[in-house]
């Protein structure tokens, strides 16, 4: 009997021991389960990013450049790229935000997996999975931050909010999003957690100035160790993302506020000042070792990071000293914060006078990143850098009700001292940090991937206060749970439903859940559209350095090491050349085509690219490129294109560093054109408003005349893309992507600017009953089916124009002329062959209005035929000269240092002299490739008298697919012009924000 009793008591003890162990450690398996869930959600679409041929398929523009830096680092491990010459032609570029700790960590893992020599496949696999893995790791610091504010239950609540949030943090951390954003979030969370711990240790250990003077290291050891670790964690964040200076600034504001609060409460500021001085001092030393560029750039490893950290460290020491001085002089404590504010104001004034560059950098980033005050052109043309249209709606979509309960949590933290509750410095840190993250998100939507941290962590405090308010003891073991009342269970369920139900089905409603959005991601359609053209570029153009047979490609090794040049201007060898396009596509040209773009998503050279694309004549466009080759800006101080005379004078110093190719896609010709015009003058309205419009109001009966032609039609972009360089002397189409794209172009009078109209894809219009060329009908600002709505008239565009999908409107009329063209077209810049001749008009067939018409029929690689035409006046003596860019043979190729063009002539040039439709003269001649690339003259034309035909138009004879949709997956770092949320899914379901501007985008700059 006694034995049975002993066994029963032993079982009870074992059960009790197990429950105690579970109560102490249950958060570990819960944390592990949440991390596994986060990783699974983000890897559901893994198969979509693995291609049959092994080529990368990534989800965003910047992802492609990270792939470039990963490959480079793997080739040069453990070094990172010191200077990049494969972008930003003709200067190169220092790319401080790439090749950082983020890339080194991924390559290090690949090195381990690949046993020191990872294959490209191994590196790519590790790169794909590293992003979801980093996202899952974010749960660890978030749990411990939440636990510090709200106990274990609070910490668990925080990571559940983090795991279920379906917004930007999720979209930027799925497989295929090879970008440093997830690394930023991880290292910011670690840095804030480190500072929270250091502050709490300092409050407990109470380090003061006298202990430092007495060198009492026993008393200082613990706060010193934790402060050093906090500074090291902050340094890791800066190492992963140079723009992490933003957190240094937030810490600076926190220390200023907390030291004032401590002094007002009669607490020695020494404790917190000690943490600030030590931690930011450590950050100063480490970031000094990271300097790669002398300058004040936020996005580079320069002097700004250590300088800012040092200012905060010194500021903490100064405030602690001033507090002691204040006491010695027995001054009223209430004036201490005013004195600090006044001193800060004077310091900013001195900085403005003595260090204007530093002042401009700090103020520019304060107003452009931290506060929604004064966004710049470089941010307003990037979709991810736009402010949300409706902040309340945006945060609801991002976080559900958790954002609003976070606000309650912040209010409860602020109110703690008023209810006699313990108040710690780390609470102030969380409050200041959270408020800044809210402001940053209201300034630029991309920062919502940071805000998720505050939403998750502060909700831990909210949960803890609710539990405390209703006297719920959820961590007191089984006995405590048995004492829970029914009303307490109901309250707990209501809180859980409030926090989590909006993020779960069916309450999520139209807002997709986290796993829905994780399942529906796919590669960037921009990258897929451009892949064919860029691969063609890599195989059919000479390697940089080999142009014209220069044979200098060995000096431009794709994985070579290049030191930072004096003045930041790399001296390219003879035979190097650049590629002109819009900045959105620079990284794709570098990584897919292994060619050197002029502009890139760092927004480098965005203004000069805009100047070329919007130049309104070939002569002007040529002068822009020559000015770039001379190392000069084609724009004046007002960002307006200089006069041709000024450009010509500047271009006299042009070097061999010339731009040889131009690449344009359907988005540039359509929706992105608005963003292109934002960088230069004149503005968008100039290009879309007829020159002879005047001040007369528009009506349906005169709209056709008013909009017969707009300046857009004369831009280099339009003439190249829609006309295949017809009528131009130095440009020719050499390749087009066989995928068809639809270009959208909106034209309207400024007086009617207030009425917006959302462009529709051709497929959407066809589903409503419209056919190509139909007039669109609009009623109340909405598209109506054909034949309904308000009266409308048809705009007859010149037949020579391969029109974009052009929408022209007034309050009652929208007009539509749909044309679809290749997704990407590539053009070559050549000297052009000069056709010269003299007509002996013995029969007096030619009058004063006789012209010389040159025509050549060509066929592209996509089996599309078009006619190149050019017309010049006939001189009084019967002579003429006309320069043409197309050859009738392809005798030169890559091995000769030139282009293997994919556009072939279907015959010889036809040269007609006279008046079309009347008697005149006609001759045929061939133009060899050598004459086109070397600028030779051909004058062996034999004319015969004949009846001249009317010139053919330049319409394409190819069939285009019915599906003209343009759904682009993007990371948000591109120009406004395409709808994008930062990670558009494979199922075309966006996960965030449609930004204002022009049915948006690259922003980007990369954070510029």
JSON list of N, CA, C and O in Angstrom, two decimals, residues 875-897:
[
{"chain": "A", "resi": 875, "resn": "UNK", "atom": "N", "xyz": [18.47, 70.01, -104.82]},
{"chain": "A", "resi": 875, "resn": "UNK", "atom": "CA", "xyz": [19.12, 71.30, -105.05]},
{"chain": "A", "resi": 875, "resn": "UNK", "atom": "C", "xyz": [18.81, 71.82, -106.45]},
{"chain": "A", "resi": 875, "resn": "UNK", "atom": "O", "xyz": [18.38, 71.07, -107.34]},
{"chain": "A", "resi": 876, "resn": "UNK", "atom": "N", "xyz": [19.02, 73.11, -106.66]},
{"chain": "A", "resi": 876, "resn": "UNK", "atom": "CA", "xyz": [18.72, 73.74, -107.94]},
{"chain": "A", "resi": 876, "resn": "UNK", "atom": "C", "xyz": [19.50, 73.12, -109.09]},
{"chain": "A", "resi": 876, "resn": "UNK", "atom": "O", "xyz": [19.02, 73.04, -110.23]},
{"chain": "A", "resi": 877, "resn": "UNK", "atom": "N", "xyz": [20.71, 72.62, -108.81]},
{"chain": "A", "resi": 877, "resn": "UNK", "atom": "CA", "xyz": [21.52, 72.02, -109.87]},
{"chain": "A", "resi": 877, "resn": "UNK", "atom": "C", "xyz": [21.25, 70.54, -110.05]},
{"chain": "A", "resi": 877, "resn": "UNK", "atom": "O", "xyz": [21.97, 69.84, -110.76]},
{"chain": "A", "resi": 878, "resn": "UNK", "atom": "N", "xyz": [20.20, 70.01, -109.36]},
{"chain": "A", "resi": 878, "resn": "UNK", "atom": "CA", "xyz": [19.82, 68.61, -109.50]},
{"chain": "A", "resi": 878, "resn": "UNK", "atom": "C", "xyz": [20.59, 67.67, -108.59]},
{"chain": "A", "resi": 878, "resn": "UNK", "atom": "O", "xyz": [20.43, 66.45, -108.69]},
{"chain": "A", "resi": 879, "resn": "UNK", "atom": "N", "xyz": [21.40, 68.18, -107.67]},
{"chain": "A", "resi": 879, "resn": "UNK", "atom": "CA", "xyz": [22.18, 67.32, -106.78]},
{"chain": "A", "resi": 879, "resn": "UNK", "atom": "C", "xyz": [21.45, 67.13, -105.45]},
{"chain": "A", "resi": 879, "resn": "UNK", "atom": "O", "xyz": [20.58, 67.92, -105.08]},
{"chain": "A", "resi": 880, "resn": "UNK", "atom": "N", "xyz": [21.84, 66.12, -104.74]},
{"chain": "A", "resi": 880, "resn": "UNK", "atom": "CA", "xyz": [21.27, 65.84, -103.43]},
{"chain": "A", "resi": 880, "resn": "UNK", "atom": "C", "xyz": [22.23, 64.98, -102.62]},
{"chain": "A", "resi": 880, "resn": "UNK", "atom": "O", "xyz": [23.10, 64.30, -103.18]},
{"chain": "A", "resi": 881, "resn": "UNK", "atom": "N", "xyz": [22.06, 65.01, -101.33]},
{"chain": "A", "resi": 881, "resn": "UNK", "atom": "CA", "xyz": [22.75, 64.11, -100.41]},
{"chain": "A", "resi": 881, "resn": "UNK", "atom": "C", "xyz": [21.78, 63.71, -99.32]},
{"chain": "A", "resi": 881, "resn": "UNK", "atom": "O", "xyz": [21.06, 64.57, -98.80]},
{"chain": "A", "resi": 882, "resn": "UNK", "atom": "N", "xyz": [21.77, 62.44, -98.98]},
{"chain": "A", "resi": 882, "resn": "UNK", "atom": "CA", "xyz": [20.91, 61.96, -97.91]},
{"chain": "A", "resi": 882, "resn": "UNK", "atom": "C", "xyz": [21.65, 60.86, -97.15]},
{"chain": "A", "resi": 882, "resn": "UNK", "atom": "O", "xyz": [22.26, 59.98, -97.76]},
{"chain": "A", "resi": 883, "resn": "UNK", "atom": "N", "xyz": [21.65, 60.96, -95.83]},
{"chain": "A", "resi": 883, "resn": "UNK", "atom": "CA", "xyz": [22.35, 59.99, -94.98]},
{"chain": "A", "resi": 883, "resn": "UNK", "atom": "C", "xyz": [21.36, 58.96, -94.45]},
{"chain": "A", "resi": 883, "resn": "UNK", "atom": "O", "xyz": [20.30, 59.33, -93.93]},
{"chain": "A", "resi": 884, "resn": "UNK", "atom": "N", "xyz": [21.72, 57.68, -94.60]},
{"chain": "A", "resi": 884, "resn": "UNK", "atom": "CA", "xyz": [20.82, 56.60, -94.20]},
{"chain": "A", "resi": 884, "resn": "UNK", "atom": "C", "xyz": [21.55, 55.67, -93.23]},
{"chain": "A", "resi": 884, "resn": "UNK", "atom": "O", "xyz": [22.76, 55.48, -93.33]},
{"chain": "A", "resi": 885, "resn": "UNK", "atom": "N", "xyz": [20.83, 55.06, -92.26]},
{"chain": "A", "resi": 885, "resn": "UNK", "atom": "CA", "xyz": [21.48, 54.23, -91.24]},
{"chain": "A", "resi": 885, "resn": "UNK", "atom": "C", "xyz": [21.44, 52.73, -91.51]},
{"chain": "A", "resi": 885, "resn": "UNK", "atom": "O", "xyz": [22.13, 51.97, -90.85]},
{"chain": "A", "resi": 886, "resn": "UNK", "atom": "N", "xyz": [20.58, 52.29, -92.44]},
{"chain": "A", "resi": 886, "resn": "UNK", "atom": "CA", "xyz": [20.43, 50.85, -92.68]},
{"chain": "A", "resi": 886, "resn": "UNK", "atom": "C", "xyz": [21.31, 50.40, -93.83]},
{"chain": "A", "resi": 886, "resn": "UNK", "atom": "O", "xyz": [21.43, 51.10, -94.86]},
{"chain": "A", "resi": 887, "resn": "UNK", "atom": "N", "xyz": [21.90, 49.21, -93.69]},
{"chain": "A", "resi": 887, "resn": "UNK", "atom": "CA", "xyz": [22.68, 48.62, -94.77]},
{"chain": "A", "resi": 887, "resn": "UNK", "atom": "C", "xyz": [21.82, 47.58, -95.49]},
{"chain": "A", "resi": 887, "resn": "UNK", "atom": "O", "xyz": [20.83, 47.08, -94.95]},
{"chain": "A", "resi": 888, "resn": "UNK", "atom": "N", "xyz": [22.22, 47.29, -96.72]},
{"chain": "A", "resi": 888, "resn": "UNK", "atom": "CA", "xyz": [21.49, 46.27, -97.49]},
{"chain": "A", "resi": 888, "resn": "UNK", "atom": "C", "xyz": [22.19, 44.92, -97.43]},
{"chain": "A", "resi": 888, "resn": "UNK", "atom": "O", "xyz": [21.75, 43.96, -98.06]},
{"chain": "A", "resi": 889, "resn": "UNK", "atom": "N", "xyz": [23.30, 44.84, -96.68]},
{"chain": "A", "resi": 889, "resn": "UNK", "atom": "CA", "xyz": [23.93, 43.54, -96.42]},
{"chain": "A", "resi": 889, "resn": "UNK", "atom": "C", "xyz": [24.43, 43.54, -94.99]},
{"chain": "A", "resi": 889, "resn": "UNK", "atom": "O", "xyz": [24.37, 44.55, -94.28]},
{"chain": "A", "resi": 890, "resn": "UNK", "atom": "N", "xyz": [24.93, 42.40, -94.55]},
{"chain": "A", "resi": 890, "resn": "UNK", "atom": "CA", "xyz": [25.42, 42.30, -93.18]},
{"chain": "A", "resi": 890, "resn": "UNK", "atom": "C", "xyz": [26.83, 41.71, -93.17]},
{"chain": "A", "resi": 890, "resn": "UNK", "atom": "O", "xyz": [27.11, 40.74, -92.50]},
{"chain": "A", "resi": 891, "resn": "UNK", "atom": "N", "xyz": [27.70, 42.34, -93.91]},
{"chain": "A", "resi": 891, "resn": "UNK", "atom": "CA", "xyz": [29.04, 41.81, -94.09]},
{"chain": "A", "resi": 891, "resn": "UNK", "atom": "C", "xyz": [29.91, 41.93, -92.84]},
{"chain": "A", "resi": 891, "resn": "UNK", "atom": "O", "xyz": [30.93, 41.27, -92.72]},
{"chain": "A", "resi": 892, "resn": "UNK", "atom": "N", "xyz": [29.54, 42.80, -91.90]},
{"chain": "A", "resi": 892, "resn": "UNK", "atom": "CA", "xyz": [30.31, 42.96, -90.67]},
{"chain": "A", "resi": 892, "resn": "UNK", "atom": "C", "xyz": [29.56, 42.33, -89.50]},
{"chain": "A", "resi": 892, "resn": "UNK", "atom": "O", "xyz": [28.33, 42.27, -89.50]},
{"chain": "A", "resi": 893, "resn": "UNK", "atom": "N", "xyz": [30.32, 41.88, -88.50]},
{"chain": "A", "resi": 893, "resn": "UNK", "atom": "CA", "xyz": [29.70, 41.27, -87.33]},
{"chain": "A", "resi": 893, "resn": "UNK", "atom": "C", "xyz": [30.51, 41.49, -86.08]},
{"chain": "A", "resi": 893, "resn": "UNK", "atom": "O", "xyz": [31.42, 42.33, -86.04]},
{"chain": "A", "resi": 894, "resn": "UNK", "atom": "N", "xyz": [30.20, 40.72, -85.04]},
{"chain": "A", "resi": 894, "resn": "UNK", "atom": "CA", "xyz": [30.85, 40.89, -83.75]},
{"chain": "A", "resi": 894, "resn": "UNK", "atom": "C", "xyz": [32.35, 40.67, -83.85]},
{"chain": "A", "resi": 894, "resn": "UNK", "atom": "O", "xyz": [33.15, 41.37, -83.22]},
{"chain": "A", "resi": 895, "resn": "UNK", "atom": "N", "xyz": [32.76, 39.68, -84.66]},
{"chain": "A", "resi": 895, "resn": "UNK", "atom": "CA", "xyz": [34.18, 39.41, -84.79]},
{"chain": "A", "resi": 895, "resn": "UNK", "atom": "C", "xyz": [34.96, 40.60, -85.39]},
{"chain": "A", "resi": 895, "resn": "UNK", "atom": "O", "xyz": [36.17, 40.72, -85.21]},
{"chain": "A", "resi": 896, "resn": "UNK", "atom": "N", "xyz": [34.24, 41.48, -86.09]},
{"chain": "A", "resi": 896, "resn": "UNK", "atom": "CA", "xyz": [34.87, 42.68, -86.64]},
{"chain": "A", "resi": 896, "resn": "UNK", "atom": "C", "xyz": [34.77, 43.87, -85.69]},
{"chain": "A", "resi": 896, "resn": "UNK", "atom": "O", "xyz": [35.29, 44.95, -85.99]},
{"chain": "A", "resi": 897, "resn": "UNK", "atom": "N", "xyz": [34.08, 43.68, -84.58]},
{"chain": "A", "resi": 897, "resn": "UNK", "atom": "CA", "xyz": [33.90, 44.78, -83.63]},
{"chain": "A", "resi": 897, "resn": "UNK", "atom": "C", "xyz": [32.63, 45.55, -83.86]},
{"chain": "A", "resi": 897, "resn": "UNK", "atom": "O", "xyz": [32.49, 46.70, -83.37]}
]
